[in-house]
Coordinates of C-alpha atoms in Angstrom, one line a residue:
M30 CA -17.8 -24.2 -4.7
A31 CA -14.9 -26.6 -5.4
R32 CA -12.1 -25.6 -7.7
G33 CA -8.7 -27.0 -8.5
V34 CA -6.3 -24.3 -7.2
L35 CA -7.3 -20.7 -6.4
F36 CA -4.8 -18.0 -7.4
P37 CA -2.8 -21.0 -7.2
L38 CA -3.8 -19.7 -4.8
A39 CA -0.9 -18.3 -6.5
L40 CA -2.0 -19.2 -9.8
I41 CA -4.0 -16.4 -10.8
A42 CA -1.2 -14.3 -9.5
A43 CA 0.7 -15.1 -12.7
S44 CA -2.1 -14.7 -15.1
A45 CA -2.4 -11.0 -15.7
G46 CA -1.8 -8.8 -18.7
G47 CA 1.2 -6.6 -18.4
L48 CA 3.8 -9.2 -17.5
A49 CA 7.4 -8.3 -17.9
G50 CA 8.3 -11.6 -19.5
P51 CA 9.6 -14.8 -17.9
A52 CA 12.3 -14.3 -15.3
D53 CA 15.6 -15.9 -15.8
A54 CA 15.6 -19.5 -14.6
Q55 CA 18.0 -18.8 -11.8
D56 CA 15.7 -16.0 -10.4
R57 CA 12.7 -18.2 -10.1
T58 CA 11.8 -19.8 -6.8
M59 CA 9.3 -22.6 -7.4
S60 CA 7.9 -24.3 -4.3
V61 CA 5.2 -26.7 -3.2
T62 CA 2.0 -25.1 -2.1
G63 CA -1.0 -26.5 -0.2
L64 CA 0.7 -28.6 2.4
P65 CA 0.5 -27.3 5.9
T66 CA 3.1 -28.5 8.4
Q67 CA 0.4 -30.1 10.7
I68 CA -2.6 -32.1 9.4
A69 CA -5.2 -33.6 11.7
V70 CA -7.3 -36.5 10.5
T71 CA -10.5 -37.5 12.3
P72 CA -10.2 -40.9 14.0
V73 CA -12.4 -43.8 12.7
L74 CA -15.9 -43.3 14.1
Q75 CA -17.6 -46.0 16.2
D76 CA -19.8 -47.0 13.2
G77 CA -16.7 -47.5 11.1
V78 CA -17.1 -44.3 9.1
K79 CA -13.9 -42.7 8.0
Q80 CA -14.2 -38.9 7.5
P81 CA -11.9 -37.5 4.8
R82 CA -9.4 -34.7 5.0
Q83 CA -8.8 -33.2 1.6
L84 CA -6.0 -31.0 0.3
T85 CA -4.8 -29.8 -3.1
L86 CA -1.0 -29.7 -3.7
S87 CA 0.5 -27.6 -6.5
V88 CA 3.6 -25.7 -7.4
A89 CA 4.0 -21.9 -7.7
D90 CA 6.7 -19.3 -8.1
S91 CA 7.0 -17.4 -4.8
T92 CA 8.3 -14.3 -6.6
D93 CA 5.0 -13.9 -8.5
G94 CA 6.7 -15.3 -11.7
P95 CA 5.0 -17.4 -14.3
A96 CA 3.4 -20.7 -13.6
P97 CA 5.5 -23.8 -14.4
R98 CA 5.0 -25.6 -17.7
E99 CA 5.1 -29.0 -16.0
Y100 CA 5.9 -30.4 -12.6
V101 CA 6.4 -33.7 -10.8
L102 CA 5.6 -34.4 -7.1
R103 CA 6.7 -37.5 -5.3
L104 CA 4.9 -38.4 -2.1
D105 CA 6.6 -40.8 0.3
L106 CA 3.7 -42.8 1.8
G107 CA 5.5 -45.6 3.5
V108 CA 5.7 -44.0 6.9
L109 CA 2.0 -43.3 6.9
K110 CA 1.0 -47.0 6.5
G111 CA -1.3 -48.0 9.3
V112 CA -1.8 -44.4 10.3
V113 CA -3.8 -42.9 7.4
D114 CA -4.9 -44.1 4.0
V115 CA -3.9 -41.7 1.2
D116 CA -5.6 -41.3 -2.1
A117 CA -3.6 -39.1 -4.5
K118 CA -4.9 -38.2 -8.0
P119 CA -3.7 -38.1 -10.7
C120 CA -0.8 -40.2 -9.5
D121 CA 0.9 -43.6 -10.0
V122 CA 1.5 -45.4 -6.7
A123 CA 4.2 -48.1 -6.4
A124 CA 6.4 -49.3 -3.6
G125 CA 5.0 -46.8 -1.1
Q126 CA 5.5 -43.8 -3.3
A127 CA 3.0 -41.7 -5.3
T128 CA 4.4 -40.1 -8.4
C129 CA 2.3 -37.3 -9.8
R130 CA 3.1 -35.8 -13.2
I131 CA 1.3 -32.6 -14.1
K132 CA 1.4 -30.7 -17.4
V133 CA 0.2 -27.1 -17.4
T134 CA -1.8 -26.2 -20.5
D135 CA -3.5 -23.1 -19.1
P136 CA -1.2 -21.0 -16.8
D137 CA -4.3 -19.3 -15.4
R138 CA -5.4 -22.6 -13.9
V139 CA -2.5 -24.7 -12.7
P140 CA -3.8 -28.3 -12.1
G141 CA -3.3 -29.6 -8.6
V142 CA -2.7 -33.0 -7.0
A143 CA -5.8 -33.9 -5.0
L144 CA -5.1 -35.7 -1.7
T145 CA -7.7 -37.4 0.4
L146 CA -6.5 -38.6 3.8
R147 CA -8.6 -41.0 6.0
A148 CA -7.6 -42.6 9.3
A149 CA -6.5 -46.2 8.7
T150 CA -8.4 -49.1 10.1
G151 CA -6.9 -50.0 13.5
S152 CA -5.3 -46.6 14.0
Q153 CA -5.7 -44.8 17.3
A154 CA -5.9 -41.2 18.3
G155 CA -2.4 -39.8 18.6
D156 CA -0.9 -42.0 15.9
S157 CA 1.1 -39.9 13.5
G158 CA 3.6 -40.0 10.6
V159 CA 5.4 -37.6 8.3
L160 CA 4.4 -37.1 4.7
H161 CA 7.6 -36.2 2.8
V162 CA 7.2 -34.5 -0.6
T163 CA 9.9 -33.9 -3.2
G164 CA 9.8 -33.1 -6.9
E165 CA 10.8 -31.0 -9.8
A166 CA 9.3 -28.1 -11.8
D167 CA 10.4 -27.3 -15.3
G168 CA 13.4 -29.6 -14.7
R169 CA 14.6 -27.9 -11.5
A170 CA 14.5 -29.6 -8.1
L171 CA 11.9 -28.3 -5.6
K172 CA 12.7 -27.8 -1.9
A173 CA 11.5 -30.9 0.0
V174 CA 8.6 -30.3 2.4
D175 CA 7.2 -32.3 5.3
A176 CA 3.9 -32.4 7.0
T177 CA 3.1 -34.3 10.2
V178 CA -0.2 -36.2 9.8
Q179 CA -1.9 -37.1 13.0
V180 CA -5.0 -39.1 13.8
G181 CA -7.0 -37.0 16.1
G182 CA -5.9 -33.6 17.3
A183 CA -7.4 -30.2 16.7
N184 CA -9.3 -29.6 13.4
L185 CA -10.7 -26.2 12.8
V186 CA -13.5 -25.7 10.2
V187 CA -15.0 -22.4 9.1
A188 CA -18.4 -20.9 8.3
G189 CA -19.5 -17.4 7.3
D190 CA -22.0 -15.2 5.7
R191 CA -21.4 -13.2 2.5
L192 CA -20.2 -9.7 2.5
P193 CA -23.0 -7.1 2.2
T194 CA -24.3 -5.8 -1.1
G195 CA -24.3 -2.1 -1.8
L196 CA -20.7 -1.4 -0.9
K197 CA -19.0 1.6 -2.4
V198 CA -15.6 3.2 -2.3
G199 CA -14.6 4.2 1.2
D200 CA -17.1 1.8 3.0
T201 CA -16.0 -0.7 5.5
A202 CA -17.7 -4.0 6.3
P203 CA -17.1 -6.6 9.1
I204 CA -15.7 -9.9 7.9
P205 CA -18.5 -12.3 9.0
V206 CA -16.5 -15.4 9.8
S207 CA -16.6 -17.9 12.6
F208 CA -14.8 -21.3 13.2
R209 CA -15.3 -24.5 15.3
N210 CA -13.0 -27.2 16.5
V211 CA -14.4 -30.4 15.2
G212 CA -11.3 -32.4 16.2
S213 CA -10.7 -34.6 19.3
A214 CA -8.1 -32.3 21.0
S215 CA -7.9 -28.7 21.9
A216 CA -6.1 -26.1 19.7
S217 CA -3.6 -24.2 21.7
G218 CA -3.5 -21.0 19.7
V219 CA -5.1 -20.1 16.4
L220 CA -3.7 -18.5 13.2
M221 CA -6.0 -16.7 10.8
A222 CA -4.7 -15.8 7.3
F223 CA -6.5 -13.1 5.4
R224 CA -6.2 -12.3 1.7
F225 CA -7.5 -9.2 -0.1
T226 CA -7.6 -8.5 -3.9
E227 CA -6.5 -5.2 -5.6
G228 CA -9.3 -3.0 -4.5
S229 CA -9.7 -4.2 -0.9
K230 CA -7.6 -3.8 2.3
P231 CA -7.8 -4.4 6.0
A232 CA -9.8 -1.5 7.5
R233 CA -7.5 -1.5 10.6
R234 CA -4.2 -2.8 11.8
F235 CA -3.6 -4.7 15.0
D236 CA -0.7 -5.5 17.2
N237 CA -1.2 -9.3 17.0
C238 CA -1.2 -9.3 13.2
E239 CA 1.4 -8.9 10.6
Y240 CA 0.9 -7.6 7.1
S241 CA 2.3 -8.0 3.6
E242 CA 1.7 -6.2 0.2
R243 CA 2.5 -7.8 -3.1
S244 CA 2.4 -7.0 -6.8
S245 CA -0.3 -9.6 -7.6
F246 CA -3.8 -8.1 -8.2
A247 CA -5.2 -11.4 -7.0
E248 CA -3.5 -11.2 -3.6
K249 CA -2.6 -7.6 -3.3
R250 CA -2.6 -7.5 0.5
S251 CA -2.3 -10.3 3.1
A252 CA -2.6 -10.4 6.9
L253 CA -1.6 -13.1 9.4
C254 CA -3.1 -12.8 12.9
A255 CA -2.2 -15.0 15.9
F256 CA -4.5 -15.5 18.8
D257 CA -3.4 -16.9 22.2
V258 CA -6.5 -18.8 22.9
D259 CA -7.4 -22.3 23.8
V260 CA -10.1 -23.9 21.6
P261 CA -11.5 -27.1 23.1
P262 CA -13.4 -29.6 20.9
R263 CA -16.9 -28.4 19.9
T264 CA -16.0 -24.8 20.8
E265 CA -16.7 -21.9 18.4
F266 CA -15.3 -18.4 18.0
R267 CA -16.0 -15.6 15.6
L268 CA -14.2 -12.5 14.4
P269 CA -15.2 -9.2 16.1
D270 CA -16.6 -6.4 14.0
D271 CA -13.2 -4.6 14.2
A272 CA -11.9 -7.2 11.7
A273 CA -13.3 -5.5 8.6
V274 CA -12.5 -4.9 4.9
E275 CA -12.2 -1.4 3.5
V276 CA -13.2 -0.7 -0.1
T277 CA -10.5 1.3 -1.9
A278 CA -10.7 3.6 -4.9
A279 CA -9.3 0.8 -7.1
A280 CA -12.1 -1.6 -6.3
L281 CA -14.2 -3.3 -9.0
H282 CA -14.6 -7.0 -8.7
E283 CA -13.2 -8.0 -5.3
L284 CA -12.6 -11.1 -3.2
V285 CA -11.8 -11.5 0.5
Q286 CA -10.6 -14.9 1.8
V287 CA -10.0 -16.2 5.4
D288 CA -8.2 -19.5 6.4
V289 CA -8.1 -20.8 10.0
Y290 CA -5.4 -23.1 11.3
P291 CA -4.3 -24.4 14.8
D292 CA -1.1 -22.7 15.7
A293 CA 1.8 -25.2 15.4
P294 CA 5.5 -25.2 14.8
G295 CA 6.3 -24.1 11.2
M296 CA 2.8 -22.9 10.4
R297 CA 3.6 -19.2 10.4
E298 CA 6.5 -19.8 8.0
Y299 CA 4.2 -21.9 5.8
L300 CA 1.5 -19.2 5.7
R301 CA 4.0 -16.4 4.9
R302 CA 5.1 -18.4 1.8
G303 CA 8.4 -16.7 1.7
Y304 CA 7.0 -13.1 1.5
P305 CA 8.1 -10.3 3.9
Y306 CA 5.6 -9.3 6.6
E307 CA 5.7 -6.5 9.0
R308 CA 4.0 -6.4 12.4
G309 CA 1.0 -4.1 12.9
S310 CA 0.5 -1.6 15.6
G311 CA -2.5 -0.6 17.6
P312 CA -4.9 -2.6 19.8
Q313 CA -5.1 -6.4 20.0
L314 CA -7.6 -8.1 17.8
K315 CA -9.6 -10.5 20.1
L316 CA -11.8 -13.3 19.1
R317 CA -15.3 -13.6 20.5
G318 CA -17.5 -16.5 21.4
T319 CA -20.4 -17.1 19.0
D320 CA -23.9 -16.1 20.0
G321 CA -26.5 -18.8 20.8
P322 CA -26.1 -22.5 21.3
Q323 CA -23.0 -24.0 19.7
T324 CA -24.5 -26.9 17.9
G325 CA -22.2 -26.8 15.0
E326 CA -25.0 -27.3 12.5
R327 CA -23.8 -24.5 10.2
Y328 CA -20.3 -26.1 9.8
G329 CA -19.2 -28.7 7.3
N330 CA -15.7 -29.7 6.4
A331 CA -14.7 -26.4 4.8
T332 CA -11.5 -24.9 6.2
S333 CA -11.5 -21.7 4.2
W334 CA -14.1 -19.0 3.6
E335 CA -14.3 -16.5 0.7
S336 CA -16.7 -13.8 -0.5
T337 CA -16.8 -11.7 -3.6
Y338 CA -18.3 -8.3 -3.9
Y339 CA -18.8 -6.0 -6.9
I340 CA -19.0 -2.2 -6.9
T341 CA -19.8 0.4 -9.6
N342 CA -16.5 2.1 -10.6
T343 CA -14.7 3.3 -13.7
A344 CA -11.2 3.0 -15.2
D345 CA -9.5 5.0 -18.0
L346 CA -7.3 3.1 -20.5
S347 CA -5.1 5.4 -22.5
V348 CA -2.7 4.5 -25.4
T349 CA 0.4 6.2 -26.7
G350 CA 1.6 6.1 -30.2
A351 CA 5.0 7.2 -31.6
D352 CA 6.7 9.2 -34.4
I353 CA 9.2 7.0 -36.2
S354 CA 11.8 8.3 -38.5
G355 CA 14.8 6.7 -40.3
K356 CA 16.4 5.8 -43.6
V357 CA 14.8 3.5 -46.1
G358 CA 15.8 0.0 -45.1
D359 CA 16.3 0.7 -41.4
E360 CA 14.9 -1.5 -38.8
V361 CA 13.6 0.5 -35.9
V362 CA 11.7 -0.2 -32.7
A363 CA 8.4 1.6 -32.1
D364 CA 7.7 1.6 -28.4
L365 CA 3.9 1.8 -28.1
G366 CA 2.3 2.2 -24.8
L367 CA -0.8 1.5 -22.7
R368 CA -1.7 2.7 -19.3
N369 CA -4.6 2.5 -16.9
D370 CA -5.3 5.9 -15.3
G371 CA -7.8 4.2 -12.9
P372 CA -9.2 4.7 -10.5
A373 CA -10.3 1.0 -10.8
W374 CA -8.3 -2.0 -11.8
L375 CA -9.8 -4.1 -14.6
G376 CA -10.3 -7.8 -14.4
D377 CA -12.2 -10.7 -12.8
V378 CA -10.5 -12.5 -9.9
Q379 CA -12.4 -15.7 -10.6
D380 CA -12.0 -15.7 -14.4
P381 CA -8.6 -14.1 -15.2
T382 CA -9.0 -14.4 -19.0
E383 CA -8.4 -11.5 -21.4
F384 CA -10.9 -8.7 -21.3
A385 CA -9.5 -6.4 -23.9
S386 CA -6.9 -6.2 -26.7
L387 CA -4.5 -3.8 -28.3
H388 CA -4.7 -3.4 -32.1
V389 CA -1.9 -2.0 -34.2
E390 CA -2.3 -1.0 -37.8
L391 CA 0.7 -0.1 -39.9
P392 CA 0.8 1.8 -43.3
D393 CA 2.0 0.3 -46.5
G394 CA 5.8 0.3 -46.7
V395 CA 6.2 -0.6 -43.0
S396 CA 6.7 -4.3 -42.2
V397 CA 7.0 -6.0 -38.8
V398 CA 10.2 -8.0 -38.3
G399 CA 9.8 -8.5 -34.5
L400 CA 6.6 -8.8 -32.5
P401 CA 6.2 -8.2 -28.8
K402 CA 5.7 -11.3 -26.8
D403 CA 2.1 -12.8 -27.1
C404 CA 1.1 -10.4 -29.8
L405 CA 0.0 -12.0 -33.1
R406 CA -1.0 -11.0 -36.6
G407 CA -4.7 -10.6 -36.9
G408 CA -7.0 -10.1 -39.8
S409 CA -6.8 -7.3 -42.3
G410 CA -3.1 -6.9 -41.7
E411 CA -3.4 -5.6 -38.2
Y412 CA -1.6 -6.9 -35.1
V413 CA -3.4 -7.9 -31.9
C414 CA -2.0 -8.0 -28.4
P415 CA -4.6 -9.7 -26.0
L416 CA -4.7 -8.1 -22.5
G417 CA -5.3 -9.8 -19.2
P418 CA -6.3 -8.1 -16.0
L419 CA -4.8 -4.6 -15.5
D420 CA -4.0 -3.0 -12.1
S421 CA -5.2 0.5 -11.3
D422 CA -1.8 1.9 -12.1
A423 CA -0.8 -0.3 -15.0
R424 CA 2.0 1.0 -17.3
L425 CA 2.7 -1.3 -20.2
F426 CA 4.9 -1.0 -23.3
F427 CA 4.8 -2.9 -26.6
P428 CA 8.1 -2.7 -28.6
F429 CA 7.3 -3.4 -32.3
K430 CA 10.4 -3.9 -34.4
V431 CA 9.6 -2.7 -37.9
K432 CA 11.4 -2.2 -41.2
L433 CA 11.0 1.0 -43.2
A434 CA 10.8 -0.8 -46.5
K435 CA 10.2 2.2 -48.9
P436 CA 10.2 6.0 -48.8
L437 CA 7.6 7.3 -46.5
K438 CA 6.3 10.8 -45.9
D439 CA 3.7 11.6 -43.3
A440 CA 2.5 8.0 -43.3
H441 CA 0.4 7.0 -40.4
G442 CA -0.7 3.8 -38.6
K443 CA -2.8 3.5 -35.5
I444 CA -2.8 1.9 -32.1
Q445 CA -6.1 1.3 -30.4
V446 CA -7.4 -0.5 -27.4
R447 CA -10.7 -2.4 -27.7
Q448 CA -12.5 -3.4 -24.6
A449 CA -15.7 -5.0 -25.9
E450 CA -18.1 -5.5 -23.0
W451 CA -15.6 -3.9 -20.6
S452 CA -15.9 -0.5 -22.3
R453 CA -18.8 0.3 -20.0
Y454 CA -16.2 0.9 -17.3
D455 CA -14.1 3.3 -19.4
T456 CA -16.0 6.6 -19.6
N457 CA -13.3 8.4 -21.6
P458 CA -13.0 6.8 -25.1
S459 CA -11.2 9.8 -26.5
N460 CA -7.8 8.4 -25.5
D461 CA -8.4 4.8 -26.6
S462 CA -6.5 5.3 -29.9
A463 CA -3.5 7.3 -31.1
P464 CA -1.6 7.7 -34.4
I465 CA 1.8 6.1 -35.2
G466 CA 3.7 8.4 -37.6
F467 CA 6.4 7.3 -40.1
S468 CA 8.8 9.2 -42.3
T469 CA 12.1 8.4 -44.1
T470 CA 15.1 10.1 -45.4
S471 CA 17.3 8.8 -48.2
A472 CA 18.1 5.1 -48.3
S473 CA 20.9 3.7 -46.2
P474 CA 24.1 3.3 -48.3
S475 CA 25.0 0.0 -46.7
A476 CA 22.5 -1.4 -44.3
D477 CA 24.1 -4.0 -42.0
P478 CA 21.4 -6.4 -40.7
S479 CA 23.6 -7.3 -37.7
T480 CA 23.5 -3.8 -36.3
D481 CA 21.0 -2.9 -33.5
P482 CA 17.7 -1.5 -34.6
T483 CA 17.3 2.2 -34.3
P484 CA 14.8 3.3 -31.6
G485 CA 11.8 5.3 -32.7
T486 CA 11.8 9.0 -31.9
G487 CA 9.1 11.0 -30.3
A488 CA 5.7 9.9 -29.0
T489 CA 2.1 10.7 -29.7
G490 CA -0.8 9.7 -27.5
G491 CA -4.4 9.8 -26.8
N492 CA -3.6 11.6 -23.6
T493 CA -1.2 14.5 -23.0
G494 CA -0.2 13.1 -19.6
G495 CA 3.0 11.6 -21.1
E496 CA 4.3 8.4 -22.4
P497 CA 3.7 5.3 -20.3
S498 CA 6.6 4.0 -18.3
P499 CA 8.1 0.8 -19.8
S500 CA 7.2 -1.0 -16.6
A501 CA 5.2 -4.1 -15.9
T502 CA 4.9 -7.0 -13.5
S503 CA 3.3 -10.4 -13.2
G504 CA -0.1 -10.7 -11.7
G505 CA -1.2 -7.4 -13.3
A506 CA 0.9 -4.5 -14.4
H507 CA 2.4 -2.1 -11.9
S508 CA 4.7 0.9 -12.2
G509 CA 8.1 0.6 -10.7
D510 CA 9.1 -2.9 -11.9
E511 CA 11.6 -3.2 -14.6
P512 CA 11.0 -5.4 -17.7
G513 CA 13.5 -8.0 -18.9
D514 CA 16.6 -6.3 -20.3
G515 CA 17.2 -6.7 -24.0
D516 CA 14.2 -8.9 -24.5
L517 CA 12.1 -7.7 -27.4
A518 CA 9.4 -10.0 -26.3
S519 CA 9.1 -8.5 -22.9
T520 CA 5.8 -6.6 -23.1
G521 CA 2.7 -5.6 -21.3
A522 CA 0.9 -8.4 -23.1
G523 CA 2.0 -10.9 -20.6
T524 CA 3.8 -14.2 -20.4
V525 CA 0.5 -15.9 -20.8
T526 CA -0.6 -16.5 -24.4
W527 CA -4.1 -15.0 -24.2
I528 CA -6.5 -16.4 -26.9
A529 CA -7.7 -13.8 -29.3
A530 CA -11.4 -13.9 -28.2
L531 CA -12.3 -10.9 -26.0
A532 CA -14.3 -9.9 -23.1
V533 CA -15.5 -11.4 -19.9
L534 CA -18.6 -9.8 -18.6
L535 CA -18.6 -9.1 -14.9
I536 CA -22.2 -8.3 -14.3
G537 CA -24.6 -6.0 -16.0
G538 CA -24.4 -2.9 -13.9
G539 CA -25.4 -2.6 -10.2
I540 CA -23.8 -4.6 -7.4
A541 CA -23.7 -8.2 -6.4
A542 CA -22.0 -10.3 -3.8
R543 CA -21.4 -14.0 -3.2
A544 CA -19.8 -16.1 -0.5
V545 CA -18.6 -19.7 -0.6
V546 CA -16.7 -22.0 1.7
R547 CA -14.2 -24.5 0.5
R548 CA -11.4 -26.8 1.6
R549 CA -8.1 -25.5 2.6
R550 CA -5.5 -25.6 -0.2
A551 CA -2.5 -23.4 0.4

């Protein structure tokens, strides 16, 4: 299944509801993704056929921040002349340079630059050159990256079965992946990169692997394993059963991904992508030879494997209202809240669109003068905040700045979460709505519009467990991360402008699984 960029890989990582608002420009770390430090291209075959090597370049924020609005990549192709032929789309090529200008209209799906590399006519095994990439994202320069492109060399491709159906919380399942060297030289060492979504994790830790955990629901946990093994051409290896995924209590719609690379200088840093990793403990994870004749028939050109699986689980969304008081004419902030009490996260890793929405109704005499970011006025005078994927411990807040326009006594509005098709996973609808109370005293003698709005007092909720923490992050909401200071628009509704339509249906009950292989991207 071919797609543009997965999670961008990091892309989906910035597409969840519950974002804390865009980071300050100086805090963002945009970088080029999808370009490994070493790229092997198959030599021209005896019949003249040139086999392609395909990659997708993109740009992402390594701090899980929002996707860029636009970016430009410049590829220096001059050094590669006579070594490989490069086709770059959508790019303009002139004077040995490809210039690729990308506008991002949907932050969930950041378009990439598609590269196709083929050995040049007359090239020989061992010929090489350096692909130099520079550019800008949202007007800021990107760190230049280089990749050594070689004709011949080791080229590892991957194959695998899908994860089993019928998995449930607490189960483990071996990761059914093997790889083959289809290149013309041995691979001296192998790196395998694993990625797990919110409800999945490695079942065991190993001494020759290192591990990382992030705030992104789409790439919650990562592992990088190094194998000191020689892989000659036409040789296959597979993962042992010890390399397994464990289904956690937060699981719902999950994905496991494995990429395989020849070990080479700079590759580990490339695969870490700037995130901190810690070394595991325990036994060594050891590769095994594949069973039966190694004909290579099950292998194509795919360099990455992924498999989704679904389990039956539930989540409990709960909203918190507020009791607002002030003088007539005051502008106050009503901090309304939403949290996910789990156990499951809510969302679809392969379609990170909105699945629910928060609806706010206000009584006559209360007018909105400042909306939370990405919230909008809906029909019948209500306000709607579309919601993207929510982590299992999401804690979001929605600061509505309102004006108490006339005397109010025991006036009430309402906050309500509506989940449409996703309501099947929420078995406790009693806390899906909560009142918002308003009352006023005598009018302010001299209201100064330049003064700060008065915060609302008190809180009411559909759950007596307390008011949600005003905390959220990109890639799905998490407790413990601070929202942008002083930014009324920093809300759990996300930096992504979700369209007002609701509901993405996962599957109708039961369990399903799917596996695909695809070309390496990042």
